[in-house]
Short mmCIF file of C-alpha atoms in Angstrom, two decimals:
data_model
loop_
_atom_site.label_atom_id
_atom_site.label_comp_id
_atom_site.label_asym_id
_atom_site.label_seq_id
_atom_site.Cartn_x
_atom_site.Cartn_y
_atom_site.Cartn_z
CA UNK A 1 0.00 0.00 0.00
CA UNK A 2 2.23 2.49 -1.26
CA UNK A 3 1.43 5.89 -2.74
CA UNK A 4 3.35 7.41 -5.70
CA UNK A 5 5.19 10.55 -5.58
CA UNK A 6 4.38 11.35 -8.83
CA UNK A 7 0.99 11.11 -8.57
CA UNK A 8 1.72 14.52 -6.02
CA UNK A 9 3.87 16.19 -8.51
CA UNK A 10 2.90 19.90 -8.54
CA UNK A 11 4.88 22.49 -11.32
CA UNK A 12 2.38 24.98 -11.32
CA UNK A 13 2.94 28.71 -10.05
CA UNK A 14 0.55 28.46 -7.21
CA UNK A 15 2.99 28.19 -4.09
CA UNK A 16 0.24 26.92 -1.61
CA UNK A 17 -0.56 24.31 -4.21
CA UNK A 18 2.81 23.49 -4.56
CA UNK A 19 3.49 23.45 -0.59
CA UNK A 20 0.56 20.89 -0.37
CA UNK A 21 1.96 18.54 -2.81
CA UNK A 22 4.85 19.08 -0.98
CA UNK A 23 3.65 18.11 2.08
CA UNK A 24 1.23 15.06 0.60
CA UNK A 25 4.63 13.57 -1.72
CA UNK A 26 6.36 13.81 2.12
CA UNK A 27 3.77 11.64 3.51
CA UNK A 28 3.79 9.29 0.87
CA UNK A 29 7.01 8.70 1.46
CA UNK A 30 6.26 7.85 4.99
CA UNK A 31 4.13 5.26 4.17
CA UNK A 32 5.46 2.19 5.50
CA UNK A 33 4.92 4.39 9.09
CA UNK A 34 1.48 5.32 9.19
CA UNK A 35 0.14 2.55 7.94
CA UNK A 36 1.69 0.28 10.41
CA UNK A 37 0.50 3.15 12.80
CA UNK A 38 -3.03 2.29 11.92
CA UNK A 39 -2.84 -1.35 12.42
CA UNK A 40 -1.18 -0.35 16.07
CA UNK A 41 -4.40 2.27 16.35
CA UNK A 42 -7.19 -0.96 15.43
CA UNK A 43 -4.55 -3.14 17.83
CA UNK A 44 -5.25 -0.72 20.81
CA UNK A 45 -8.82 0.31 20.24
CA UNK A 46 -10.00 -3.52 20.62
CA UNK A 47 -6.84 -4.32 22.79
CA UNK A 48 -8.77 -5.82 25.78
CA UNK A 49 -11.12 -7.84 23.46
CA UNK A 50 -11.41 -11.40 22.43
CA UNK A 51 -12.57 -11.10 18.84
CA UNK A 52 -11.10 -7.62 18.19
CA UNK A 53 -12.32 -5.50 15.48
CA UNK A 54 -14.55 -8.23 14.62
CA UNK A 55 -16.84 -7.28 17.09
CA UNK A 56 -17.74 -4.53 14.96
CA UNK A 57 -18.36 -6.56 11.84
CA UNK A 58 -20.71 -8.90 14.21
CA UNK A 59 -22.53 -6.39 15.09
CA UNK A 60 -22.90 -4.64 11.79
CA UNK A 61 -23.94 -8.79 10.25
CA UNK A 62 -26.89 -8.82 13.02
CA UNK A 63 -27.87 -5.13 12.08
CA UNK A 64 -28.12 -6.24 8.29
CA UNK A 65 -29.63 -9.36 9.26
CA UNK A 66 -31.94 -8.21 11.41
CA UNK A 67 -32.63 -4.89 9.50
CA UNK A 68 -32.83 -6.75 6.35
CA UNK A 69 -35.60 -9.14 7.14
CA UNK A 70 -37.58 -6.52 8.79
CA UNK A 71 -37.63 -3.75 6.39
CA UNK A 72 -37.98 -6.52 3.09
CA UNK A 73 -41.43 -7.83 5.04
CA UNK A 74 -42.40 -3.80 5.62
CA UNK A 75 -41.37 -2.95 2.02
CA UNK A 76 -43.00 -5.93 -0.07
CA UNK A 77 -39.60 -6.81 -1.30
CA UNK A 78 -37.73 -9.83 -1.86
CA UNK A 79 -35.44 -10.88 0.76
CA UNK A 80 -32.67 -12.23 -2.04
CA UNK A 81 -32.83 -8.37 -2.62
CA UNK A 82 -33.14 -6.34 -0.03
CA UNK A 83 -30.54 -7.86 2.14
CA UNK A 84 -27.45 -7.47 0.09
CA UNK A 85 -28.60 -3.55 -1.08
CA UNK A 86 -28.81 -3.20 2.83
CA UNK A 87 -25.75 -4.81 3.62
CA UNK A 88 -23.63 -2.98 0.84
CA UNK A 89 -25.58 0.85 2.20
CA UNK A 90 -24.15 -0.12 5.85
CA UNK A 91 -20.82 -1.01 4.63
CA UNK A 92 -20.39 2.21 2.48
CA UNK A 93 -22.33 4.02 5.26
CA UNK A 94 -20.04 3.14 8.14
CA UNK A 95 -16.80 3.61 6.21
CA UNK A 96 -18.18 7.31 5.03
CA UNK A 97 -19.17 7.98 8.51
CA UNK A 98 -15.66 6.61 10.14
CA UNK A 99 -13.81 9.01 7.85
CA UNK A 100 -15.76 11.60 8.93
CA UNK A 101 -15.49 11.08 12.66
CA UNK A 102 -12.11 10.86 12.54
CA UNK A 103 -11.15 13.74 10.34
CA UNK A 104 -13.13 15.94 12.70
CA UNK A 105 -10.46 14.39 15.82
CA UNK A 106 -7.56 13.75 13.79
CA UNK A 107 -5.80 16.78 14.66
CA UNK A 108 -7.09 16.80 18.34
CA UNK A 109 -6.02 13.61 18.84
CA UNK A 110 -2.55 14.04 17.66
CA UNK A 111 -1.67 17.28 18.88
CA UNK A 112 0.90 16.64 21.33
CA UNK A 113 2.64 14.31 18.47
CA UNK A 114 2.46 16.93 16.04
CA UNK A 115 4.26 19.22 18.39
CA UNK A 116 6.99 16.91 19.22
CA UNK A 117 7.83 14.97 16.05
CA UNK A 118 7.68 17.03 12.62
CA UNK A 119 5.92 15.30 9.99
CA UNK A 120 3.88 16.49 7.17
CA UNK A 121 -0.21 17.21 8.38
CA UNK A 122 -1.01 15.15 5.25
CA UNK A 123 0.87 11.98 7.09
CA UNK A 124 -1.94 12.40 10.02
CA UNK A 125 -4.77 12.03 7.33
CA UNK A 126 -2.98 9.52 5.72
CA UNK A 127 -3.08 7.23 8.39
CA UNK A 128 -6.57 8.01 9.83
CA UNK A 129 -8.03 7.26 6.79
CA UNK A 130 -5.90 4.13 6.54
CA UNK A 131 -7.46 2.62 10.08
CA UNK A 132 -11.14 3.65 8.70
CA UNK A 133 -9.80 1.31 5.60
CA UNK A 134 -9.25 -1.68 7.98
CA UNK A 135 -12.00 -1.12 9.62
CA UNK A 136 -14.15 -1.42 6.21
CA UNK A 137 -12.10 -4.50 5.19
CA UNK A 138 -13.20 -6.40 8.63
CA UNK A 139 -16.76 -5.05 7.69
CA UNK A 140 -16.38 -6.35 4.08
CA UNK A 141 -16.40 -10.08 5.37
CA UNK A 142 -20.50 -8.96 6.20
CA UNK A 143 -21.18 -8.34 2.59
CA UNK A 144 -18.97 -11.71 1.40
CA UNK A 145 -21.53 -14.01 3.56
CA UNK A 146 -24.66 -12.16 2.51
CA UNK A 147 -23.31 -12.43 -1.34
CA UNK A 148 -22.41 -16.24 -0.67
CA UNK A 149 -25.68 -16.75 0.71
CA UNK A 150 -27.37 -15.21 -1.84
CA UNK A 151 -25.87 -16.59 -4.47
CA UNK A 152 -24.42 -12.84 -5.85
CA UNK A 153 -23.09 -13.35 -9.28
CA UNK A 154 -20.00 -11.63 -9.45
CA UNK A 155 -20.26 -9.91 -12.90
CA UNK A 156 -17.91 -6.62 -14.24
CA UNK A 157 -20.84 -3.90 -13.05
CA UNK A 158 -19.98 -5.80 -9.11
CA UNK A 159 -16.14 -4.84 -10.03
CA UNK A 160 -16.64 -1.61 -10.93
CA UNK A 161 -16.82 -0.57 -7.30
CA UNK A 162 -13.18 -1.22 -6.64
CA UNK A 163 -12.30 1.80 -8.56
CA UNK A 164 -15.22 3.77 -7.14
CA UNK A 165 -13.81 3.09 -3.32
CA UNK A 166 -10.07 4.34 -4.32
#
């Protein structure tokens, strides 16, 4: 999970710009730190629990379950139907949502680090980001069951979402 430094490669006249893709092609380099960072950040969170993270994607497998079933009876709809759209909402729900909650704290939480050690600001979005992306890859096992159970065909429209989450 490396990102390129070309890919923040700013020429243009616009200093500000230019310090930004400064500062993002600095934290690109750093990589290997903050995303090893957020795997210690999921580590801690869940430290003192059996299953770990997983106890989020349990709960988020009843809530689709449970949810699912409900609102397909309330609706008139097909459960074969209902239950994946559901289960593929809360997954792209609660990543969208993580992100947010955590850029709003990002900076809080790491102030006294950011006044001790300097590293670019872009490293401390970098990483945030990359725990919410663990987080949604625990989740993802949700939608996997519901798409075995299902019987999902896994066609090139199904793909096409890869590109859409990066």
């Amino acid at each position: 999970m490396s990102l390129s430094e070309d890919f923040f490669d700013y020429s243009g006249d616009d200093p500000k710009l230019r310090i930004a893709a400064q500062d993002f092609r600095e934290a690109a380099r750093r990589t290997p730190l903050w995303s090893r960072l957020s795997w210690i950040d999921i580590r801690n969170r869940y430290k003192r629990s059996v299953i770990g993270p997983f106890w989020v994607t349990i709960s988020m497998a009843i809530m689709v379950a449970a949810l699912g079933v409900i609102y397909a009876q309330l609706f008139r709809i097909e459960v074969q139907e209902y239950v994946p759209f559901i289960a593929c909402g809360f997954l792209v729900w609660n990543f969208i949502a993580g992100v947010l909650n955590a850029a709003g704290r990002t900076f809080i939480d790491m102030e006294s680090i950011i006044k001790q050690i300097p590293l670019p600001m872009s490293f401390y979005a970098f990483r945030s980001v990359a725990t919410e992306v663990i987080l949604f890859v625990h989740n993802f096992i949700v939608y996997i069951g519901v798409a075995l159970f299902f019987e999902i065909k896994l066609d090139w429209s199904v793909l096409l979402a890869l590109p859409a989450f990066a």
